[in-house]
Short mmCIF file of C-alpha atoms and ligand atoms in Angstrom, two decimals:
data_model
loop_
_atom_site.label_atom_id
_atom_site.label_comp_id
_atom_site.label_asym_id
_atom_site.label_seq_id
_atom_site.Cartn_x
_atom_site.Cartn_y
_atom_site.Cartn_z
CA PRO I 47 117.36 113.44 118.97
CA LEU I 48 117.15 113.66 115.18
CA PRO I 49 116.89 117.45 113.96
CA ALA I 50 114.99 118.15 110.81
CA GLU I 51 113.10 121.29 109.32
CA ARG I 52 109.44 120.69 108.91
CA ASN I 53 107.98 120.56 105.26
CA GLY I 54 104.92 122.63 105.93
CA ALA I 55 103.66 122.12 102.56
CA LEU I 56 103.57 118.27 102.68
CA SER I 57 102.28 118.18 106.23
CA THR I 58 98.65 117.82 107.34
CA LYS I 59 97.40 120.55 109.90
CA ASP I 60 95.65 118.00 111.88
CA LYS I 61 97.24 117.71 115.40
CA PRO I 62 99.69 114.73 116.14
CA THR I 63 98.82 111.80 117.99
CA LYS I 64 100.54 111.74 121.53
CA PHE I 65 103.92 110.17 121.38
CA GLU I 66 102.81 107.77 124.08
CA ALA I 67 99.94 106.38 121.99
CA ALA I 68 102.13 106.28 118.74
CA THR I 69 104.65 104.22 120.60
CA THR I 70 102.44 101.61 122.45
CA TYR I 71 99.75 100.94 120.09
CA ASN I 72 101.62 99.29 117.13
CA ASN I 73 101.34 96.59 114.57
CA PHE I 74 104.62 94.87 114.17
CA TYR I 75 103.95 91.20 113.88
CA GLU I 76 107.68 90.34 114.16
CA PHE I 77 107.23 91.18 117.67
CA GLY I 78 103.82 89.65 118.21
CA VAL I 79 100.24 90.25 117.09
CA ASN I 80 98.83 92.23 120.04
CA LYS I 81 98.98 96.14 119.77
CA GLU I 82 100.89 96.37 122.97
CA ASP I 83 103.53 93.49 122.12
CA PRO I 84 106.05 95.68 120.06
CA SER I 85 106.59 98.29 122.71
CA ARG I 86 106.96 95.60 125.30
CA LEU I 87 109.23 93.03 123.23
CA ALA I 88 111.06 95.25 120.42
CA HIS I 89 114.15 96.19 122.80
CA THR I 90 115.68 92.85 121.61
CA LEU I 91 116.05 94.29 118.18
CA ARG I 92 119.70 95.48 117.36
CA THR I 93 119.54 98.58 115.14
CA ARG I 94 123.42 98.96 114.93
CA PRO I 95 125.17 97.90 112.65
CA TRP I 96 122.56 98.13 110.29
CA SER I 97 122.60 98.40 106.44
CA VAL I 98 120.21 98.28 103.58
CA ARG I 99 121.02 96.42 100.34
CA VAL I 100 119.47 98.02 97.21
CA ASP I 101 119.81 95.74 94.16
CA GLY I 102 117.85 93.89 91.40
CA GLU I 103 117.07 95.53 88.30
CA VAL I 104 119.55 98.65 88.72
CA HIS I 105 122.52 99.73 87.21
CA LYS I 106 124.52 100.73 90.55
CA PRO I 107 123.59 98.25 93.08
CA ARG I 108 124.60 99.58 96.40
CA THR I 109 124.52 98.79 100.20
CA TYR I 110 123.95 101.71 102.39
CA ALA I 111 124.93 101.83 105.94
CA ILE I 112 122.40 103.46 108.21
CA GLU I 113 125.09 106.29 108.67
CA ASP I 114 125.04 106.70 104.92
CA LEU I 115 121.15 107.25 105.09
CA LEU I 116 121.43 109.74 107.95
CA LYS I 117 123.53 111.97 105.82
CA PHE I 118 120.69 112.65 103.29
CA PRO I 119 118.87 116.03 103.75
CA LEU I 120 116.26 114.91 106.48
CA GLU I 121 112.83 116.75 106.85
CA GLU I 122 109.65 116.40 109.20
CA ARG I 123 106.67 115.77 107.45
CA ILE I 124 103.38 115.26 109.35
CA TYR I 125 101.35 112.42 107.86
CA SER I 126 98.11 110.56 108.89
CA LEU I 127 98.58 106.80 108.92
CA ARG I 128 95.53 104.72 108.23
CA CYS I 129 95.57 101.13 109.36
CA VAL I 130 93.48 98.61 107.28
CA GLU I 131 91.93 97.87 110.73
CA GLY I 132 90.01 101.12 110.79
CA TRP I 133 92.06 103.17 113.05
CA SER I 134 94.45 106.13 112.16
CA MET I 135 97.28 108.38 113.82
CA ILE I 136 98.78 111.54 112.91
CA ILE I 137 102.71 111.18 113.11
CA PRO I 138 105.43 113.74 112.65
CA TRP I 139 107.80 111.53 110.59
CA ILE I 140 111.51 112.45 109.65
CA GLY I 141 113.11 111.12 106.58
CA PHE I 142 113.72 111.97 102.94
CA PRO I 143 112.09 110.98 99.65
CA LEU I 144 112.67 107.13 98.82
CA ALA I 145 113.37 108.65 95.28
CA SER I 146 116.56 109.98 96.20
CA ILE I 147 117.93 106.50 96.69
CA LEU I 148 116.14 104.96 93.80
CA LYS I 149 117.80 107.61 91.46
CA GLN I 150 121.30 106.80 92.85
CA VAL I 151 121.08 103.14 92.03
CA GLU I 152 119.69 103.95 88.31
CA PRO I 153 116.83 101.46 87.74
CA THR I 154 117.20 99.66 84.26
CA GLY I 155 114.31 99.76 81.79
CA LYS I 156 113.08 96.46 83.17
CA ALA I 157 112.67 97.78 86.85
CA LYS I 158 108.69 98.01 87.28
CA PHE I 159 108.36 97.39 91.24
CA VAL I 160 110.20 97.89 94.35
CA GLU I 161 110.05 94.98 96.90
CA PHE I 162 110.77 95.85 100.53
CA LEU I 163 112.09 93.06 102.83
CA THR I 164 112.25 93.27 106.61
CA LEU I 165 114.87 91.70 108.75
CA HIS I 166 114.60 88.14 109.15
CA ASP I 167 116.09 87.02 112.58
CA PRO I 168 113.95 84.93 115.11
CA GLU I 169 116.43 85.58 117.85
CA GLN I 170 116.06 89.34 117.79
CA MET I 171 112.42 89.08 116.53
CA PRO I 172 110.48 86.57 118.68
CA GLY I 173 107.09 86.87 116.73
CA GLN I 174 108.96 85.10 113.77
CA LYS I 175 109.24 81.90 115.82
CA PRO I 176 106.61 79.47 115.11
CA ASN I 177 104.31 78.50 117.97
CA PHE I 178 103.72 75.27 119.73
CA PHE I 179 101.77 74.04 116.77
CA GLY I 180 104.24 75.14 114.21
CA LEU I 181 102.27 77.97 112.87
CA SER I 182 103.34 81.48 112.46
CA SER I 183 101.28 84.88 111.95
CA LEU I 184 102.76 85.48 108.71
CA GLU I 185 105.48 84.21 106.04
CA TRP I 186 108.92 85.91 106.83
CA PRO I 187 110.45 87.85 106.11
CA TYR I 188 107.75 90.65 105.83
CA VAL I 189 107.71 91.57 102.18
CA GLU I 190 105.84 94.75 100.83
CA GLY I 191 106.15 96.42 97.55
CA LEU I 192 105.25 99.40 95.37
CA ARG I 193 104.90 99.95 91.79
CA LEU I 194 108.09 101.90 90.61
CA ASP I 195 106.03 105.07 90.16
CA GLU I 196 104.64 105.04 93.59
CA ALA I 197 108.06 104.47 95.11
CA LEU I 198 109.32 107.56 93.19
CA HIS I 199 106.55 109.59 94.20
CA PRO I 200 107.65 112.62 96.19
CA LEU I 201 105.34 111.80 99.19
CA THR I 202 106.92 108.25 99.79
CA LEU I 203 109.29 108.75 102.63
CA LEU I 204 112.14 106.74 103.68
CA THR I 205 111.88 107.48 107.36
CA LEU I 206 114.38 107.31 110.06
CA GLY I 207 112.82 109.05 112.86
CA MET I 208 109.51 110.63 114.28
CA TYR I 209 108.77 113.12 117.02
CA GLY I 210 111.94 114.75 116.59
CA GLN I 211 114.15 111.50 117.38
CA VAL I 212 115.17 108.50 115.80
CA LEU I 213 112.55 105.76 115.29
CA PRO I 214 111.84 103.67 118.32
CA ASN I 215 112.30 100.02 117.66
CA GLN I 216 108.60 99.20 117.70
CA ASN I 217 107.89 101.92 115.12
CA GLY I 218 110.27 100.31 112.54
CA ALA I 219 113.87 101.23 113.59
CA PRO I 220 116.31 101.93 112.19
CA VAL I 221 114.61 102.49 108.71
CA ARG I 222 111.21 102.18 107.40
CA VAL I 223 109.01 103.40 104.55
CA VAL I 224 106.07 105.47 105.05
CA VAL I 225 103.35 105.60 102.25
CA PRO I 226 100.75 108.00 103.45
CA TRP I 227 97.86 107.21 100.80
CA LYS I 228 98.01 103.54 101.39
CA TYR I 229 96.78 101.40 104.44
CA GLY I 230 99.57 101.14 107.03
CA PHE I 231 100.70 97.57 106.20
CA LYS I 232 102.27 98.90 103.04
CA SER I 233 104.78 101.05 105.18
CA ALA I 234 107.21 98.20 105.73
CA LYS I 235 109.42 98.59 109.01
CA SER I 236 113.09 97.71 109.68
CA ILE I 237 114.11 97.34 106.16
CA VAL I 238 117.27 95.40 105.29
CA HIS I 239 116.85 95.02 101.55
CA MET I 240 115.03 96.97 98.63
CA ARG I 241 114.84 95.08 95.32
CA LEU I 242 114.11 96.46 92.10
CA VAL I 243 112.08 93.85 89.97
CA ALA I 244 110.24 93.41 86.76
CA SER I 245 107.12 91.66 88.16
CA GLN I 246 104.78 92.26 90.85
CA PRO I 247 106.09 91.22 94.38
CA ARG I 248 103.94 88.74 96.34
CA THR I 249 103.45 90.57 99.60
CA ALA I 250 103.26 89.06 103.10
CA TRP I 251 99.63 90.05 103.49
CA GLU I 252 98.68 88.64 99.98
CA LYS I 253 100.21 85.61 100.77
CA ALA I 254 98.28 85.29 104.23
CA ALA I 255 94.88 86.36 102.72
CA PRO I 256 94.86 87.27 99.12
CA GLN I 257 91.10 88.10 99.05
CA GLU I 258 91.53 90.67 101.80
CA TYR I 259 94.74 92.35 101.18
CA GLY I 260 95.56 93.24 97.75
CA PHE I 261 98.80 94.61 96.13
CA TYR I 262 97.60 98.15 95.76
CA SER I 263 95.77 98.78 99.02
CA ASN I 264 95.00 102.25 98.59
CA VAL I 265 92.96 104.15 101.11
CA ASN I 266 89.55 103.94 99.73
CA PRO I 267 86.04 104.42 101.82
CA GLN I 268 84.25 103.04 98.87
CA VAL I 269 85.76 99.45 98.72
CA ASP I 270 85.08 97.72 101.83
CA HIS I 271 87.35 95.01 103.34
CA PRO I 272 85.52 91.61 102.96
CA ARG I 273 84.81 91.63 106.69
CA TRP I 274 84.20 95.31 107.59
CA SER I 275 83.52 98.78 106.22
CA GLN I 276 86.38 101.14 105.43
CA ALA I 277 83.97 104.10 105.24
CA THR I 278 85.08 105.51 108.83
CA GLU I 279 88.23 105.17 110.96
CA ARG I 280 88.63 106.03 114.69
CA ARG I 281 91.59 108.34 115.20
CA ILE I 282 93.53 107.04 118.34
CA GLY I 283 92.96 109.68 121.04
CA GLU I 284 89.37 110.61 119.82
CA PHE I 285 85.99 109.34 120.57
CA LEU I 286 83.70 109.68 117.42
CA ARG I 287 84.69 108.06 114.22
CA ARG I 288 85.68 110.27 111.29
CA LYS I 289 84.99 109.80 107.60
CA THR I 290 87.98 108.09 105.89
CA GLN I 291 89.09 110.24 103.00
CA MET I 292 89.85 108.77 99.31
CA PHE I 293 93.58 108.04 99.31
CA ASN I 294 93.66 109.03 102.90
CA GLY I 295 93.35 112.74 101.86
CA TYR I 296 96.13 112.73 99.29
CA ALA I 297 93.85 112.33 96.21
CA ASP I 298 95.16 115.59 94.59
CA GLN I 299 98.73 114.56 94.66
CA VAL I 300 98.32 110.74 93.71
CA GLY I 301 94.99 110.35 92.21
CA SER I 302 96.59 110.55 88.70
CA LEU I 303 98.83 107.54 89.35
CA TYR I 304 95.53 105.46 89.04
CA ALA I 305 93.90 107.03 86.19
CA GLY I 306 91.70 104.56 84.20
CA MET I 307 92.26 101.65 86.68
CA ASP I 308 89.38 99.98 88.27
CA LEU I 309 89.82 100.41 92.12
CA ARG I 310 87.51 97.69 93.07
CA LYS I 311 89.63 95.37 90.84
CA TYR I 312 92.96 96.57 91.87
CA TYR I 313 92.36 96.85 95.68
N1 MTE Y 485 107.87 94.60 109.09
C1 MTE Y 485 106.66 94.80 109.35
N2 MTE Y 485 106.36 96.18 108.96
C2 MTE Y 485 104.83 96.56 109.15
C3 MTE Y 485 104.08 95.65 110.11
C4 MTE Y 485 104.45 94.48 110.49
O1 MTE Y 485 103.87 93.58 110.98
N3 MTE Y 485 105.94 94.10 110.11
N4 MTE Y 485 102.84 96.07 110.19
C5 MTE Y 485 102.30 97.18 109.25
C6 MTE Y 485 101.01 97.66 109.91
S1 MTE Y 485 99.59 96.79 109.79
C7 MTE Y 485 100.77 99.11 110.32
S2 MTE Y 485 99.08 99.71 110.63
C8 MTE Y 485 101.98 100.01 110.48
C9 MTE Y 485 101.92 100.51 111.91
O2 MTE Y 485 103.06 101.42 112.07
P1 MTE Y 485 103.28 102.17 113.31
O3 MTE Y 485 103.14 100.96 114.46
O4 MTE Y 485 104.58 102.95 113.43
O5 MTE Y 485 102.04 103.05 113.43
O6 MTE Y 485 103.22 99.38 110.25
C10 MTE Y 485 103.23 98.32 109.17
N5 MTE Y 485 104.70 97.95 108.76
MO1 MO Y 486 97.54 98.17 109.68
#
């Protein structure tokens, strides 16, 4: 169990997805490319000891043991997660604003982006082993990134738990980020390193298919994926598709971050 008070103001009123669904229908390519692979295979991930290195363009680089992270004041926030594949879930996450950590390490004036790196260990993460043909689903480690102002936004949650307990391995134990106005792949799992950098990181999905997965990846029903529409989504557990909301429903809170930007160009 991981107790935390609900932040009602920052939580959607939509009904949470069933725990059983949220823990058996996952994307976590370190454990395979099929939705049921992570729940079946992620037991090999060792989440203790665990630490997160925070360095790069900062005045006070620091390594946080997972126990240090668990001492931050935790809150529960019910967010919608919209996968780029066209499905969504409502998940009661537990964590604290990523900004709390970023402020402690004191970014230098050169820091413009935050890069997130997932653990790279094929012995624990079988999906990182190349297949018979020497091919891998993605380049490892999984890399994601945010602009510094996005990383500092109060909605961006450093996440340690969900549904009142610590994160199940398949959902990115022991620590992941959750960025609710962006497609799910921006929310990197099982993070070991956060690097503050001057130039835009090259993310794992940009390396795999740059014309399909841009750096920003804000949820946007008006900009289709090259191979499918993004106008609607299937909420896991529901039958009819729903309309996808601009910025996944968080437009009032985050729209100003992108004022004046052409969101077709910066997809
Ligand atoms: N390290 C890592 N993080 C990842 C992924 C991944 O394959 N590896 N998949 C992403 C994708 S595509 C989605 S939709 C969400 C899914 O999170 P969930 O399984 O907890 O719902 O995790 C994201 N974070
Ligand atoms: Mo996704």
